[in-house]
Short mmCIF file of C-alpha atoms and ligand atoms in Angstrom, two decimals:
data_model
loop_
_atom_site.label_atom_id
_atom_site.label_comp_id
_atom_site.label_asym_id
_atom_site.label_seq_id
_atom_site.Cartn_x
_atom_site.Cartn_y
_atom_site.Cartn_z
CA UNK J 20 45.71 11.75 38.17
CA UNK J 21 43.29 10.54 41.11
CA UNK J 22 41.90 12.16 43.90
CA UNK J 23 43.66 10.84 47.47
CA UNK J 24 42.32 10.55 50.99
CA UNK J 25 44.89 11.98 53.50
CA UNK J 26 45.11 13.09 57.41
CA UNK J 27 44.79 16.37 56.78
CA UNK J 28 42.76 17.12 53.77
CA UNK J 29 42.03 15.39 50.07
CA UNK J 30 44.66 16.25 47.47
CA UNK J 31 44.57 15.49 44.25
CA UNK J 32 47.60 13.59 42.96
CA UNK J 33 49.92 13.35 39.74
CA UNK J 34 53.09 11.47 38.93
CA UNK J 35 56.06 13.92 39.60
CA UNK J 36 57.65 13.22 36.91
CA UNK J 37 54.25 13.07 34.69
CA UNK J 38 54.15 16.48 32.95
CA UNK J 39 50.96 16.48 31.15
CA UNK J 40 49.21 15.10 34.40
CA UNK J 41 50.50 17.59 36.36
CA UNK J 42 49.62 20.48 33.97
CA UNK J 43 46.36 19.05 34.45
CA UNK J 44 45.94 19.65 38.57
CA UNK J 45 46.85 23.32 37.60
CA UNK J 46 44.27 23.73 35.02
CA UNK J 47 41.79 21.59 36.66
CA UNK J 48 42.43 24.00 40.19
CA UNK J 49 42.72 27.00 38.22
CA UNK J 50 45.42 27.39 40.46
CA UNK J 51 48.32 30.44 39.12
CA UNK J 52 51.24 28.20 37.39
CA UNK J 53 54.23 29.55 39.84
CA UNK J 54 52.45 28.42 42.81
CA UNK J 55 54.28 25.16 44.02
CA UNK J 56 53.02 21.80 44.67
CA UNK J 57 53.27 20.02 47.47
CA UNK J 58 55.84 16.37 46.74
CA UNK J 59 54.42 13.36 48.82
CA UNK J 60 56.91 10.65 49.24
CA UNK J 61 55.87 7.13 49.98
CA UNK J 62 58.74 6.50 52.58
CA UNK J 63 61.14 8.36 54.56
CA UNK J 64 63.90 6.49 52.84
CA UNK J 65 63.23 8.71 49.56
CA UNK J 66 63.86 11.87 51.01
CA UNK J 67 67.37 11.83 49.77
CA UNK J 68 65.83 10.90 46.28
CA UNK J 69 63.82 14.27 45.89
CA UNK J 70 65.89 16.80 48.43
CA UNK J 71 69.22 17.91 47.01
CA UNK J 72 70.62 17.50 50.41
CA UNK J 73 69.18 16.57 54.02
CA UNK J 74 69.54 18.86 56.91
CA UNK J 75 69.85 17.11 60.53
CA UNK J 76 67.03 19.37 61.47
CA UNK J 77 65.06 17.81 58.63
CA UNK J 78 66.00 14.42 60.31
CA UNK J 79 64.98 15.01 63.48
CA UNK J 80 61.22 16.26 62.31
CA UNK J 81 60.92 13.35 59.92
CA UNK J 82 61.62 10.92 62.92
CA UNK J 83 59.00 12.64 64.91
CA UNK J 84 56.44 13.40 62.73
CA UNK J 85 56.52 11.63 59.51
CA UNK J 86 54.04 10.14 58.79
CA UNK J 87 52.04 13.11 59.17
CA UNK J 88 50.51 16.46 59.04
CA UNK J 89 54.09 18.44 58.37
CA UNK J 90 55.10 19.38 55.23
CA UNK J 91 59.27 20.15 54.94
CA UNK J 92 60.43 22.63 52.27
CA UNK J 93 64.31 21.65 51.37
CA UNK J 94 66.49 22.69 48.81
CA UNK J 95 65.42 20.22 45.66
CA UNK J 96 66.87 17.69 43.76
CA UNK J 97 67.26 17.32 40.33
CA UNK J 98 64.06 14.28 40.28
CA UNK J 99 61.57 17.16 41.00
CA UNK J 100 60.85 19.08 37.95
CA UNK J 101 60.44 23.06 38.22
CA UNK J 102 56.83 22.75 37.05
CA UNK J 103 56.09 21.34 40.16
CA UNK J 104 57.86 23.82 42.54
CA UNK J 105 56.77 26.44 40.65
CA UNK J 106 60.31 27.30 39.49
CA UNK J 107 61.99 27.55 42.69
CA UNK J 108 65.02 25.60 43.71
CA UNK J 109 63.24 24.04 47.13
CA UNK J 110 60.95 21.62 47.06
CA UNK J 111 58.03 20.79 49.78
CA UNK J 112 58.14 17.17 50.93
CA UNK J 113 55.28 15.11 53.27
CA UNK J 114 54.51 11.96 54.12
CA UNK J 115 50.76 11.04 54.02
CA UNK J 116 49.47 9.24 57.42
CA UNK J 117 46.26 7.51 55.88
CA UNK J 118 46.31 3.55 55.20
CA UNK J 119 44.75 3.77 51.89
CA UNK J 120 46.99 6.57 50.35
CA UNK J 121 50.12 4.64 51.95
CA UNK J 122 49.18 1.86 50.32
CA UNK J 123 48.95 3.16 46.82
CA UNK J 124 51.93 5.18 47.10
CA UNK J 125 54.09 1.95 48.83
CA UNK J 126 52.70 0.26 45.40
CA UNK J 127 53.25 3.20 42.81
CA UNK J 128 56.82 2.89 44.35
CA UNK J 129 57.64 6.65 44.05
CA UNK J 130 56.47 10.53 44.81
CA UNK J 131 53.02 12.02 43.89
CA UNK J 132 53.02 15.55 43.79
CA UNK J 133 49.24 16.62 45.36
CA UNK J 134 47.55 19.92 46.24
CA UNK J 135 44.11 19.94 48.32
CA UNK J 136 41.49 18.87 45.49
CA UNK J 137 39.71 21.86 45.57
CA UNK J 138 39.70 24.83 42.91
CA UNK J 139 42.32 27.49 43.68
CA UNK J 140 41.03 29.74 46.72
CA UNK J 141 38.03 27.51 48.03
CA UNK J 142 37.42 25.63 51.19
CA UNK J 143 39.86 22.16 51.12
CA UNK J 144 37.65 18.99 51.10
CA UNK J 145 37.70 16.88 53.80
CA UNK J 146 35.34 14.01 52.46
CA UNK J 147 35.13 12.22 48.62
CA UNK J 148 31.68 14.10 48.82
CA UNK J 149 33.44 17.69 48.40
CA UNK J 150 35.93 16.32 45.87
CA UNK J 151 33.02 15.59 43.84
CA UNK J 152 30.92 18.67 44.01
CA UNK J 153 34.07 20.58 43.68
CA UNK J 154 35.50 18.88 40.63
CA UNK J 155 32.66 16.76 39.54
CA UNK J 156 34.09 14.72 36.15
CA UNK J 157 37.45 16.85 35.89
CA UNK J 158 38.70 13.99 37.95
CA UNK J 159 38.96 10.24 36.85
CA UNK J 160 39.44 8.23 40.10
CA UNK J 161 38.37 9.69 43.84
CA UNK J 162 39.50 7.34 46.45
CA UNK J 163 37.20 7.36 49.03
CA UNK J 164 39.14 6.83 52.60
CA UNK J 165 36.37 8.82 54.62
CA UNK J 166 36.35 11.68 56.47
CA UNK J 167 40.06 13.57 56.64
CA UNK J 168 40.85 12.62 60.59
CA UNK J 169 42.48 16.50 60.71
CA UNK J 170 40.56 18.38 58.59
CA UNK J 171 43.31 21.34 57.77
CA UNK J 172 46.30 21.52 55.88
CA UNK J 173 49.56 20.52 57.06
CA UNK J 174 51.65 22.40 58.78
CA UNK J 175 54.63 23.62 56.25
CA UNK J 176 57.86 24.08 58.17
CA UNK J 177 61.03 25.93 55.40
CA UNK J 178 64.40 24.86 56.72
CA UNK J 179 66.11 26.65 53.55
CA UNK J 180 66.63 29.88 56.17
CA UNK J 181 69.27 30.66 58.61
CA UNK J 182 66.14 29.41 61.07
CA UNK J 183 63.37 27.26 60.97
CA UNK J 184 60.15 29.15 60.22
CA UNK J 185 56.63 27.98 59.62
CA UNK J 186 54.90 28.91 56.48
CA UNK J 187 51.63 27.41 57.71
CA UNK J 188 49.69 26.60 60.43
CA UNK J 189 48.48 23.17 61.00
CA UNK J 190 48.14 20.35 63.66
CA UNK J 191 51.81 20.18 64.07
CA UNK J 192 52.49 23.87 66.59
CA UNK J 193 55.38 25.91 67.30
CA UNK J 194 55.98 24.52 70.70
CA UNK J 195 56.18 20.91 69.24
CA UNK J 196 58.19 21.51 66.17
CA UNK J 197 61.17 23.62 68.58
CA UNK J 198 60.53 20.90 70.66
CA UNK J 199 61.71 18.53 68.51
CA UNK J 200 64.60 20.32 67.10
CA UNK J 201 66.20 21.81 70.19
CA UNK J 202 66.05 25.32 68.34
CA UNK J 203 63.48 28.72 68.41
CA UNK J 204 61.17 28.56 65.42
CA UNK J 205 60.01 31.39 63.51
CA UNK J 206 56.31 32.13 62.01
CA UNK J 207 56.70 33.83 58.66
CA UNK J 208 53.37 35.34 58.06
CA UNK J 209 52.65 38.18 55.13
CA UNK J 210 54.62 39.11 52.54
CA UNK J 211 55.85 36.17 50.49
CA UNK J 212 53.64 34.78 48.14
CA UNK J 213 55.83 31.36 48.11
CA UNK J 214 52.65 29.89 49.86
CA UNK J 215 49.26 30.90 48.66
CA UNK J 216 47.93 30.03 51.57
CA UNK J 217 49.65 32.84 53.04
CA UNK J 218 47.48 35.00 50.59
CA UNK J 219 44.88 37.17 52.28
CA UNK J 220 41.04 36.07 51.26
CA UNK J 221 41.95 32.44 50.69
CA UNK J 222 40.17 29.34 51.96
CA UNK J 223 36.86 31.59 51.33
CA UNK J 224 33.29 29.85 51.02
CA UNK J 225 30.80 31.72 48.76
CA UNK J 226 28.89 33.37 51.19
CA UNK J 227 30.29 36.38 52.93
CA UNK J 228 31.98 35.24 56.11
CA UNK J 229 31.65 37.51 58.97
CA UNK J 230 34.91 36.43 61.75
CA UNK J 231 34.04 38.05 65.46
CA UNK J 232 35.79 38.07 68.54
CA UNK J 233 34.54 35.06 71.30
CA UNK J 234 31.24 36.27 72.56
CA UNK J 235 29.99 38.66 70.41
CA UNK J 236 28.83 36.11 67.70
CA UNK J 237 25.14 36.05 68.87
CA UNK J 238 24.98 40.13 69.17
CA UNK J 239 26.49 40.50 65.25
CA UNK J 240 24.47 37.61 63.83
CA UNK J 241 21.04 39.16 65.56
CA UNK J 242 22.31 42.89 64.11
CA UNK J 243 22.80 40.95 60.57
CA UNK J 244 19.26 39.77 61.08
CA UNK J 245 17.68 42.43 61.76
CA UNK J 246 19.06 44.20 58.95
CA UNK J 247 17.62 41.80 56.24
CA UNK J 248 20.50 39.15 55.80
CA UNK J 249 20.23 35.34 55.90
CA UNK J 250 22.46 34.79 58.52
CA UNK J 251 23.75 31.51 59.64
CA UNK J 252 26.06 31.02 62.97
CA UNK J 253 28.79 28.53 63.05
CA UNK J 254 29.36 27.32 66.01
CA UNK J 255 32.65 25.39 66.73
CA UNK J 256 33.51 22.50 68.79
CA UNK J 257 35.46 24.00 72.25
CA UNK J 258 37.88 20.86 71.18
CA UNK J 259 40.38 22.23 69.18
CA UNK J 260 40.89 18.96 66.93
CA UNK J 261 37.14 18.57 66.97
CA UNK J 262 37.04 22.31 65.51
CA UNK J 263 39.44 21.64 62.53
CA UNK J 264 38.08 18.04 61.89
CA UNK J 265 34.94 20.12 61.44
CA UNK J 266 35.82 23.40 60.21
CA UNK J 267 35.40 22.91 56.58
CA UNK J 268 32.75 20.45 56.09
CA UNK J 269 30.59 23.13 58.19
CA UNK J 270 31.69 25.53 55.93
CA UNK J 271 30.78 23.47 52.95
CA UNK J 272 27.29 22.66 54.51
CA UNK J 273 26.40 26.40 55.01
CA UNK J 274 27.47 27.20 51.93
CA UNK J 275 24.81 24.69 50.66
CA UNK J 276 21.49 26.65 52.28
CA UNK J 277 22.35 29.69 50.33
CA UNK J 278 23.00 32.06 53.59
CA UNK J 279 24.53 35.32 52.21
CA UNK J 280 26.94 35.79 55.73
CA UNK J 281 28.14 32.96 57.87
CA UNK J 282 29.27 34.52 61.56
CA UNK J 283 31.71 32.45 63.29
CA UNK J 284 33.59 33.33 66.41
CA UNK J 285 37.58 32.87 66.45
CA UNK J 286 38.89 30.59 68.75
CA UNK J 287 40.50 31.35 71.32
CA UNK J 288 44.00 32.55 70.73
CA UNK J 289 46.25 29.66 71.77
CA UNK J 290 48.46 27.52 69.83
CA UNK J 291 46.20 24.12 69.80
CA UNK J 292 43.75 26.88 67.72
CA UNK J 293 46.49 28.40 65.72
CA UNK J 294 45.28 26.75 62.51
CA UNK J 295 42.07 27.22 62.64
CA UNK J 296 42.50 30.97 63.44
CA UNK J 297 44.59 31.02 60.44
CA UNK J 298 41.95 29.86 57.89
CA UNK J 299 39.36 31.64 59.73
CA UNK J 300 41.13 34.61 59.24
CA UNK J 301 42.09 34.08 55.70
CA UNK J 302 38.78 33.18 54.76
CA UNK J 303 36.89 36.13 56.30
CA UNK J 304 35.04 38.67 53.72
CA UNK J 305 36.80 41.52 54.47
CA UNK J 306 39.03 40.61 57.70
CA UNK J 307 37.09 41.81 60.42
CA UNK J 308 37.98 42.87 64.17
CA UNK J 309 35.57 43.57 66.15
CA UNK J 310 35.20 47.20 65.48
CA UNK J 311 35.38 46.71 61.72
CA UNK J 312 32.66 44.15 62.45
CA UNK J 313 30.49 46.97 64.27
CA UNK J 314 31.22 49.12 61.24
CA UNK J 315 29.95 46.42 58.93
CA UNK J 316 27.29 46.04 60.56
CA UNK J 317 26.11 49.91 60.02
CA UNK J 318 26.98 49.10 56.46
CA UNK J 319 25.10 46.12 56.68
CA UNK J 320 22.03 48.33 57.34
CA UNK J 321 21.99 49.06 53.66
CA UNK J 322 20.26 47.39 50.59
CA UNK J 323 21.97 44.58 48.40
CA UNK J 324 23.69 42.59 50.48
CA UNK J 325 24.42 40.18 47.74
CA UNK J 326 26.75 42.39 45.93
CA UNK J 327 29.14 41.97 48.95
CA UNK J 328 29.16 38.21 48.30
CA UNK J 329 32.77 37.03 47.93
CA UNK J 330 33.98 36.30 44.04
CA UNK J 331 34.87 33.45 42.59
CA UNK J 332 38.61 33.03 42.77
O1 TXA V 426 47.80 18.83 54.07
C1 TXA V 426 48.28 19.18 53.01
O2 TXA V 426 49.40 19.70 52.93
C2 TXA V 426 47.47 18.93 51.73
C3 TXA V 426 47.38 17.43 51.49
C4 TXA V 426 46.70 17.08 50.20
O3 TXA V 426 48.66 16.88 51.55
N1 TXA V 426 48.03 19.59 50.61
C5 TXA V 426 47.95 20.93 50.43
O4 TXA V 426 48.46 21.33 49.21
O5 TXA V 426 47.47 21.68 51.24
P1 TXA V 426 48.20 22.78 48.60
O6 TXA V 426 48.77 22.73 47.23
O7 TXA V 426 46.78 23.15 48.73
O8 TXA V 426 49.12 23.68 49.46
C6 TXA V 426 50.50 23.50 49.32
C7 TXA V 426 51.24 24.58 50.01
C8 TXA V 426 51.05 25.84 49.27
O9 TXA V 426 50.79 26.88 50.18
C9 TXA V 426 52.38 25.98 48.56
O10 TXA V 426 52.72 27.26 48.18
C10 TXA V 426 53.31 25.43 49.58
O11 TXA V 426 52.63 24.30 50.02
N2 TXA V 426 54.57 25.05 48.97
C11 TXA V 426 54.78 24.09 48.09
N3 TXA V 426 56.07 24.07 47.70
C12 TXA V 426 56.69 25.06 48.39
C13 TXA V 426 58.03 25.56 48.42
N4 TXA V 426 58.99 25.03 47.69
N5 TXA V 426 58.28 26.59 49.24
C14 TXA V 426 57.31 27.13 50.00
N6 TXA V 426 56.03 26.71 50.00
C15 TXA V 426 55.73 25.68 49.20
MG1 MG V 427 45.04 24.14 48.94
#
């Protein structure tokens, strides 16, 4: 089990097939047992070998986007063991776009399965750095490829349905994945658990994270201030890839300086900032519009900050 650079974010990877080693990314994540895995392949060719049976839809994605940051849930085959999909009879397939990783899966000849190296519920690392002060000696091996070029997850696209629907937000949008297939997609948000990044309060750093409407950052921040707190601002690239590239490691670096509430202003709300959003979103302590923000603030105005700080999860 070694720690991989990828496009999107590090994972941390086990044989498929390797039981013992892949018992070991759950305990090592503390991440809940029925939660599935995502399978990395190291060429298109073995899709057949791990998916039960092919879609043309699945087809025309992989043409377009494989390598790359899209992850595509199929029915299973009988090489992927249930401990990796958490029991369930689909599977989630991607194929990594970074040299290095390419290179040691062309050589290991078959399918790693690999969640983000981080323990279940934090920010995903996006440098060797963060593998290590996340994991520290639980992991053997961390390759170091440099800085993750994307910076979120892949996008996760399930065409088990009666129609395509996205299970994740990543670099890969709506507009370019309907694109692609000629058909509508759907965004599944809520409800299932299949994905626990579709979990509410998950991609959280430790200190309390305070998620504002554009142009109201400053205002909230100065309020937070004034009221006692050690308040840090993140401020995001305008560049939507520069703003995921960045996103976590900022995170990350805040969450160094001991701050007790990071305010960050969303994006604005277009698809190029859909991901982002997304984790912003999930990550915020509680989920705050802008009038919940206002009310937090009066809250705020209380003693003991601290005691709102996030849990461990
Ligand atoms: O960019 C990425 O996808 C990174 C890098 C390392 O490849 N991996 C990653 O893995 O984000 P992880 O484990 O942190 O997230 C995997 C997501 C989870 O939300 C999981 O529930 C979902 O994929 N998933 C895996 N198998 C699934 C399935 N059969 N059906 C639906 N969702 C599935
Ligand atoms: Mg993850």
């Amino acid at each position: 089990m070694i720690a991989l650079p990828t496009e999107t974010v590090y994972g941390l990877a086990a044989d498929v097939t390797n039981a013992a080693a892949v018992r070991r990314i759950y305990a090592i994540k503390g991440r809940p047992l029925d939660h599935p895995l995502i399978v990395h392949l190291p060429s298109a060719a073995q899709l057949e070998r791990y998916a039960a049976d092919v879609p043309p839809a699945a087809r025309l994605l992989v043409e377009r986007f494989w390598p790359g940051p899209l992850t595509i849930v199929l029915r299973k085959s009988d090489e992927v063991p249930l401990s990796v999909t958490g029991g369930q009879a689909t599977v989630a397939l991607r194929m990594i776009d970074h040299p290095l990783a390419r290179d040691i899966l062309r050589r290991f000849g078959s399918a790693v399965a690999a969640p983000s190296a981080n323990r279940f519920g934090r920010v995903s690392p996006t440098t060797a750095e963060h593998v290590r002060a996340d994991l520290g000696d639980d992991v053997d091996l961390i390759v170091d490829g440099g800085p993750a070029r994307i910076g979120v997850e892949s996008t996760i696209i399930d065409l088990t349905g009666d129609v395509p629907a996205i299970l994740r937000q990543g670099a890969i949008g709506a507009t370019a994945l309907a694109d692609a297939l000629g058909t509508p997609v759907v965004a599944r948000s809520g409800g299932s658990v299949r994905a626990p990044g579709m979990l509410a309060a998950h991609y959280a750093p430790r200190a309390a994270l305070v998620v504002v409407e554009d142009g109201t950052q400053a205002e909230v921040a100065a309020q937070l201030r004034a009221s006692g707190g050690h308040v840090a601002e993140l401020i995001l690239p305008d560049d939507p890839r520069a703003a995921a590239r960045s996103l976590y490691a900022s995170l990350r670096a805040l969450d160094t300086q001991d701050f007790d509430t990071i305010v960050v202003a969303l994006p604005a709300d277009n698809e190029a900032n859909a991901a982002v959003r997304d984790r912003l979103q999930r990550a915020a302590t509680p989920a705050l519009t802008n009038a919940e923000a206002y009310r937090f603030l009066q809250r705020a105005a209380a003693p003991s900050r601290r005691s709102r700080k996030t849990p461990d999860r």
